[in-house]
Tab-separated table of C-alpha atoms in Angstrom:
chain	number	residue	atom	x	y	z
A	1	MET	CA	-74.445	14.670	86.570
A	2	THR	CA	-72.729	14.658	89.810
A	3	LEU	CA	-69.831	16.650	91.296
A	4	ASP	CA	-67.358	13.651	91.151
A	5	ASP	CA	-68.387	12.758	87.489
A	6	LEU	CA	-67.289	15.740	86.321
A	7	ARG	CA	-63.949	15.316	88.243
A	8	VAL	CA	-63.157	12.118	86.749
A	9	PHE	CA	-64.404	12.821	83.246
A	10	VAL	CA	-61.497	15.670	83.209
A	11	ALA	CA	-58.858	12.989	84.258
A	12	VAL	CA	-60.236	10.895	82.002
A	13	CYS	CA	-59.720	13.822	79.318
A	14	ARG	CA	-55.862	15.229	80.020
A	15	ALA	CA	-54.918	11.410	80.634
A	16	GLY	CA	-56.202	9.566	77.303
A	17	SER	CA	-57.052	6.492	79.566
A	18	LEU	CA	-59.461	4.642	82.128
A	19	SER	CA	-57.296	2.206	83.269
A	20	SER	CA	-54.458	5.214	84.120
A	21	VAL	CA	-57.364	7.306	86.493
A	22	ALA	CA	-58.660	4.121	87.746
A	23	ARG	CA	-55.065	3.540	89.119
A	24	ASP	CA	-54.358	6.627	90.581
A	25	LEU	CA	-58.015	6.361	92.199
A	26	GLY	CA	-57.564	3.257	93.244
A	27	CYS	CA	-61.059	1.622	91.740
A	28	THR	CA	-61.566	-0.218	88.765
A	29	GLN	CA	-62.082	0.873	84.928
A	30	SER	CA	-65.766	0.077	85.491
A	31	ALA	CA	-66.516	2.289	88.305
A	32	VAL	CA	-64.719	5.237	86.156
A	33	SER	CA	-66.756	4.349	82.689
A	34	GLN	CA	-69.553	4.615	85.153
A	35	HIS	CA	-69.071	8.093	85.339
A	36	VAL	CA	-68.338	8.770	81.673
A	37	ARG	CA	-71.374	6.674	81.460
A	38	ARG	CA	-73.596	8.678	83.506
A	39	LEU	CA	-72.627	11.883	82.005
A	40	GLU	CA	-73.087	10.600	79.024
A	41	ARG	CA	-76.631	9.652	80.122
A	42	GLU	CA	-77.465	12.932	81.356
A	43	THR	CA	-76.224	15.011	77.985
A	44	GLY	CA	-77.064	12.581	75.328
A	45	VAL	CA	-74.415	12.499	73.392
A	46	ALA	CA	-71.077	10.361	73.383
A	47	LEU	CA	-68.336	12.057	74.587
A	48	LEU	CA	-65.172	9.757	74.479
A	49	GLU	CA	-64.084	8.348	71.379
A	50	ARG	CA	-62.508	4.534	72.045
A	51	GLN	CA	-58.644	4.179	70.457
A	52	PRO	CA	-56.545	1.293	70.055
A	53	ARG	CA	-54.258	2.807	72.950
A	54	GLY	CA	-56.908	4.744	74.814
A	55	VAL	CA	-59.476	7.593	74.219
A	56	ILE	CA	-60.099	11.123	73.165
A	57	PRO	CA	-62.940	13.383	73.829
A	58	THR	CA	-65.462	13.853	71.134
A	59	GLN	CA	-66.218	17.502	70.206
A	60	ALA	CA	-69.368	17.446	72.542
A	61	GLY	CA	-66.563	15.917	75.349
A	62	ARG	CA	-63.945	18.615	74.691
A	63	ILE	CA	-67.072	21.287	75.411
A	64	LEU	CA	-67.785	19.538	78.223
A	65	GLU	CA	-63.946	19.012	79.321
A	66	ALA	CA	-63.311	22.724	79.169
A	67	ALA	CA	-66.647	23.794	80.804
A	68	ALA	CA	-65.975	21.087	83.624
A	69	ALA	CA	-62.508	22.358	84.449
A	70	GLU	CA	-63.230	24.997	84.530
A	71	GLY	CA	-65.763	25.164	87.001
A	72	ILE	CA	-64.160	22.670	89.256
A	73	SER	CA	-61.116	24.418	89.472
A	74	GLY	CA	-63.472	28.054	90.725
A	75	LEU	CA	-65.131	25.687	92.959
A	76	ASP	CA	-62.224	24.659	94.615
A	77	LEU	CA	-60.617	27.828	95.274
A	78	ALA	CA	-63.814	29.174	96.464
A	79	VAL	CA	-63.902	26.646	99.286
A	80	ARG	CA	-59.881	27.257	99.881
A	81	GLN	CA	-60.639	31.129	100.429
A	82	LEU	CA	-63.476	30.186	102.406
A	83	ARG	CA	-61.455	27.900	104.613
A	84	ASP	CA	-58.549	30.753	104.503
A	85	LEU	CA	-61.469	33.231	106.074
A	86	LEU	CA	-61.369	31.813	108.859
A	87	ASP	CA	-57.575	31.828	109.312
A	88	GLY	CA	-55.444	33.616	106.816
A	89	HIS	CA	-52.121	31.940	108.809
A	90	SER	CA	-53.890	27.921	107.820
A	91	GLY	CA	-54.307	25.752	105.347
A	92	TYR	CA	-51.839	24.333	102.523
A	93	VAL	CA	-49.797	25.778	99.978
A	94	ARG	CA	-49.189	23.243	97.072
A	95	VAL	CA	-46.115	24.224	94.914
A	96	ALA	CA	-44.945	22.337	91.474
A	97	THR	CA	-41.168	22.363	91.411
A	98	GLY	CA	-38.151	20.838	88.954
A	99	ALA	CA	-35.916	18.521	90.619
A	100	THR	CA	-33.324	20.729	91.738
A	101	THR	CA	-35.794	24.259	92.169
A	102	VAL	CA	-36.226	23.895	96.306
A	103	ARG	CA	-32.421	23.699	96.723
A	104	HIS	CA	-31.070	26.473	94.225
A	105	PHE	CA	-34.305	29.163	94.332
A	106	MET	CA	-36.165	28.691	97.963
A	107	ALA	CA	-34.354	27.042	100.524
A	108	ASP	CA	-33.863	30.209	102.359
A	109	ALA	CA	-37.209	31.530	101.495
A	110	VAL	CA	-38.339	28.477	102.957
A	111	VAL	CA	-36.839	28.746	106.439
A	112	THR	CA	-38.420	32.509	106.850
A	113	PHE	CA	-41.674	30.883	106.001
A	114	ARG	CA	-41.838	28.536	108.465
A	115	ARG	CA	-40.831	30.664	110.802
A	116	SER	CA	-43.732	33.527	110.192
A	117	HIS	CA	-46.406	30.322	109.270
A	118	PRO	CA	-45.531	27.619	111.051
A	119	LYS	CA	-49.333	26.338	110.483
A	120	VAL	CA	-49.109	26.436	106.937
A	121	ASN	CA	-48.308	22.824	105.257
A	122	LEU	CA	-45.964	23.190	102.156
A	123	GLU	CA	-46.306	20.884	99.645
A	124	PHE	CA	-44.064	20.637	96.852
A	125	ARG	CA	-44.409	18.267	93.921
A	126	THR	CA	-41.609	17.750	91.593
A	127	VAL	CA	-43.803	18.219	88.094
A	128	SER	CA	-42.150	16.732	84.753
A	129	SER	CA	-43.046	19.583	82.208
A	130	GLY	CA	-44.221	23.137	82.338
A	131	ARG	CA	-47.190	21.635	80.633
A	132	GLY	CA	-48.024	19.758	83.590
A	133	SER	CA	-47.358	22.466	85.718
A	134	PHE	CA	-49.962	24.385	83.749
A	135	ASP	CA	-52.481	21.917	83.555
A	136	ALA	CA	-52.174	21.300	87.502
A	137	LEU	CA	-52.781	25.101	87.892
A	138	ALA	CA	-55.986	25.233	85.678
A	139	ASP	CA	-57.601	22.545	86.984
A	140	GLY	CA	-56.606	23.660	91.144
A	141	THR	CA	-54.793	20.790	92.238
A	142	LEU	CA	-51.885	23.358	92.310
A	143	ASP	CA	-51.906	26.811	93.999
A	144	LEU	CA	-47.784	28.273	92.492
A	145	ALA	CA	-45.353	26.521	89.942
A	146	TRP	CA	-41.752	27.399	89.865
A	147	ILE	CA	-40.931	27.395	85.824
A	148	THR	CA	-39.322	28.837	83.010
A	149	VAL	CA	-40.691	31.741	82.032
A	150	GLY	CA	-41.748	31.582	78.462
A	151	PRO	CA	-44.475	31.755	75.823
A	152	PRO	CA	-48.015	33.007	77.000
A	153	VAL	CA	-50.295	30.619	78.250
A	154	ARG	CA	-54.230	30.893	78.076
A	155	GLY	CA	-55.380	31.036	81.755
A	156	ILE	CA	-51.899	31.334	83.314
A	157	GLU	CA	-50.521	34.468	84.591
A	158	GLN	CA	-46.250	33.835	84.468
A	159	ARG	CA	-44.085	36.563	86.590
A	160	THR	CA	-40.273	36.374	85.877
A	161	VAL	CA	-38.359	36.643	89.573
A	162	VAL	CA	-34.876	36.224	88.098
A	163	GLU	CA	-32.678	36.767	85.631
A	164	LEU	CA	-30.050	33.628	84.655
A	165	PRO	CA	-26.595	34.020	83.348
A	166	TRP	CA	-25.603	30.921	81.382
A	167	VAL	CA	-22.007	29.915	81.755
A	168	LEU	CA	-20.171	26.882	80.730
A	169	ALA	CA	-19.421	24.081	82.945
A	170	VAL	CA	-16.180	21.778	82.219
A	171	ARG	CA	-13.401	20.804	84.553
A	172	ALA	CA	-11.007	22.165	86.133
A	173	ASP	CA	-8.136	20.556	83.585
A	174	ASP	CA	-10.338	21.115	80.589
A	175	PRO	CA	-8.682	23.949	78.133
A	176	LEU	CA	-11.396	26.137	78.034
A	177	ALA	CA	-11.354	26.444	82.288
A	178	GLY	CA	-8.700	28.807	82.392
A	179	ARG	CA	-10.564	31.295	80.129
A	180	PRO	CA	-12.661	35.009	82.045
A	181	HIS	CA	-15.477	34.254	79.663
A	182	LEU	CA	-16.354	33.079	76.472
A	183	ASP	CA	-18.189	34.116	72.812
A	184	PRO	CA	-20.650	31.603	72.201
A	185	ALA	CA	-19.329	31.399	68.844
A	186	GLU	CA	-16.654	29.333	70.111
A	187	LEU	CA	-18.265	26.559	71.219
A	188	SER	CA	-20.169	25.913	67.325
A	189	ASP	CA	-17.428	23.260	66.912
A	190	VAL	CA	-17.624	21.923	70.685
A	191	ARG	CA	-19.808	18.888	71.295
A	192	LEU	CA	-21.986	19.539	74.710
A	193	ILE	CA	-24.185	18.032	76.994
A	194	ARG	CA	-27.858	18.587	75.925
A	195	LEU	CA	-30.036	20.429	78.342
A	196	PRO	CA	-33.777	18.206	78.908
A	197	PRO	CA	-35.181	18.051	75.274
A	198	ASN	CA	-38.611	20.009	74.951
A	199	SER	CA	-38.157	21.783	77.953
A	200	THR	CA	-38.419	25.275	77.600
A	201	SER	CA	-34.646	25.982	79.173
A	202	ALA	CA	-33.777	23.975	76.222
A	203	ALA	CA	-35.844	26.490	73.530
A	204	HIS	CA	-34.682	29.543	75.152
A	205	LEU	CA	-31.104	28.942	74.749
A	206	ASP	CA	-31.751	27.519	70.942
A	207	GLY	CA	-33.335	30.797	71.086
A	208	ALA	CA	-30.457	32.403	72.214
A	209	CYS	CA	-27.793	31.145	70.241
A	210	ALA	CA	-30.425	31.296	66.658
A	211	GLU	CA	-30.133	35.226	67.382
A	212	LEU	CA	-26.392	35.238	67.017
A	213	GLY	CA	-26.097	32.966	64.395
A	214	VAL	CA	-24.903	30.153	66.668
A	215	ARG	CA	-25.676	26.313	66.667
A	216	PHE	CA	-23.847	24.425	69.291
A	217	GLY	CA	-23.728	20.637	68.751
A	218	TYR	CA	-24.885	17.674	71.765
A	219	ASP	CA	-23.796	14.624	72.034
A	220	THR	CA	-25.341	13.804	75.286
A	221	SER	CA	-28.648	14.639	76.963
A	222	VAL	CA	-29.846	14.730	80.857
A	223	ALA	CA	-33.090	15.402	82.509
A	224	ASP	CA	-32.267	18.628	84.786
A	225	TRP	CA	-29.494	20.763	85.273
A	226	ASP	CA	-27.570	19.617	88.242
A	227	THR	CA	-26.784	16.405	86.567
A	228	ALA	CA	-25.063	18.281	83.198
A	229	LEU	CA	-22.416	20.120	86.151
A	230	MET	CA	-21.877	16.700	87.203
A	231	LEU	CA	-21.088	14.990	84.429
A	232	ALA	CA	-19.123	18.178	83.622
A	233	GLU	CA	-17.213	17.652	87.073
A	234	LEU	CA	-16.474	14.198	86.039
A	235	GLY	CA	-15.010	15.840	83.133
A	236	VAL	CA	-17.731	13.534	80.801
A	237	GLY	CA	-18.143	16.770	78.583
A	238	ARG	CA	-19.234	20.183	78.605
A	239	ALA	CA	-22.361	21.655	79.431
A	240	VAL	CA	-23.822	25.091	78.666
A	241	VAL	CA	-26.240	25.831	81.481
A	242	PRO	CA	-28.060	28.522	83.426
A	243	ALA	CA	-25.945	30.057	86.051
A	244	VAL	CA	-28.394	29.067	89.492
A	245	PRO	CA	-28.223	30.439	92.451
A	246	GLY	CA	-25.548	29.352	94.963
A	247	LEU	CA	-22.744	28.341	92.097
A	248	PRO	CA	-20.116	29.987	92.300
A	249	VAL	CA	-18.809	32.193	88.686
A	250	PRO	CA	-16.336	30.937	87.214
A	251	GLY	CA	-15.790	27.889	89.687
A	252	ASP	CA	-13.926	26.237	91.901
A	253	GLY	CA	-12.501	22.849	92.609
A	254	GLU	CA	-12.307	20.113	89.966
A	255	LEU	CA	-15.668	21.878	88.004
A	256	ARG	CA	-14.970	25.599	86.471
A	257	LEU	CA	-17.876	27.732	85.238
A	258	VAL	CA	-17.143	29.917	82.239
A	259	PRO	CA	-19.123	33.082	82.038
A	260	LEU	CA	-21.331	33.420	78.662
A	261	PRO	CA	-22.327	36.827	78.473
A	262	GLY	CA	-23.392	37.331	74.716
A	263	LEU	CA	-26.458	34.938	75.578
A	264	ARG	CA	-29.716	36.551	76.561
A	265	PRO	CA	-30.532	35.630	80.042
A	266	LEU	CA	-33.305	32.344	81.212
A	267	PRO	CA	-36.285	33.930	82.764
A	268	VAL	CA	-37.848	31.924	85.936
A	269	GLY	CA	-40.156	32.681	88.312
A	270	TRP	CA	-43.550	31.695	89.288
A	271	ALA	CA	-46.769	30.795	87.369
A	272	VAL	CA	-50.114	30.676	88.750
A	273	ARG	CA	-54.218	30.633	87.494
A	274	ARG	CA	-54.600	33.934	88.777
A	275	TRP	CA	-52.319	36.217	90.984
A	276	ASP	CA	-55.772	37.910	92.452
A	277	ALA	CA	-57.069	34.699	93.219
A	278	LEU	CA	-54.049	33.177	95.164
A	279	SER	CA	-54.653	32.136	99.009
A	280	PRO	CA	-53.341	34.533	101.720
A	281	PRO	CA	-50.609	31.441	102.563
A	282	ALA	CA	-50.303	31.186	98.903
A	283	ARG	CA	-49.330	34.541	98.169
A	284	ALA	CA	-46.956	34.946	101.025
A	285	PHE	CA	-44.575	32.299	100.342
A	286	ALA	CA	-44.337	33.533	96.700
A	287	ASP	CA	-43.547	37.068	97.947
A	288	THR	CA	-41.106	35.167	100.499
A	289	VAL	CA	-39.208	33.942	97.750
A	290	VAL	CA	-39.051	37.177	95.932
A	291	GLU	CA	-37.989	38.683	98.729
A	292	ARG	CA	-35.254	36.286	99.256
A	293	ARG	CA	-33.773	36.219	95.816
A	294	ALA	CA	-33.837	40.242	95.934
A	295	ALA	CA	-31.501	39.868	99.127
A	296	GLY	CA	-29.308	37.494	97.453
A	297	ALA	CA	-28.368	39.223	95.005
A	298	ARG	CA	-27.763	42.711	96.150
C-alpha cells in the first residue's frame, strides 16, 4: 500500500462517495476504486460497503481509516515542522473561518501579521460547519480554525479568545428600538430570525434561553450573523445575535442593537489539533489575533 492509497481511502470514508472524491482529485472514479482495491488486497479484508447512495467503511475500514488519518496527519505535521526549521518566518498558515470571521475578528491582526511575517502565506478557507473544521484540523489540511467554542471534541483543543454579549437587532423605527436593554423573557412572544440551524451558536443561544426558562419563536432562518443583521435593518424581522466587534451598541443609523444582558455570552476562539505542535508562523498568527482582540477590548 502507498501513502496515496491511504489518503484516498480516508477521503472516501469521510465523503461517503467515490465519485465525489474523484471530482475533488480531478481523476476518474475507477482510479479512486483502484486505490481502495489495492488496500483491500494488501489487508485481505473488505474495507468499504457499497450502499444505494454511496459507500460506508466496514468495521475493518473504520479501523484502518482511524489509523491512516492519524498517521497522515502526523506525517504532514512533521514535514511542515521540518520546513519551518529552515525558516521560521516562511511557509503557510491555513485558517478555517466562517463567512464573516476575518472582517469582524481578524482584520487588524492580518495587517499586523503581514508586516511582521511578509514571507508567510495566509490561506483562509470558508468552512460551513464546526464539524468540517474539526475534520480538517484532524487530518492536517488546516492549522487553525476560528469557531464558536462548544463541548469538548476528541483530538481537538479549543481556546476561548472573546465572549460576545447577545443583542436584539431591530430597525430604528421598531417599538423596541429605544429600550436601553431587554430581559430575554420579554421576547417570548416575539417572532425572530433564526441563527444558522444546527450551528454551535444557535445551540448555545438555545441553552442560554433554557437556563432562564425562556423559549424563542422563529419564522425566518439565515446562514450567517451578517445576513440576520441586514434583514433586521431592512425591517424584515428581529434577530438575537452576538455583538461582534465593530458593531456599536445600542446602534446608529437604521439599525438598533438592544443589549440582552440576561443571556450567557457566546464564547468564540481558536481550535487546533495540538497547540504544542503548531508551526511557528501558525502560532504567531493565533497569538496576534488574541493580542489584537485584547487591545481592542481595552
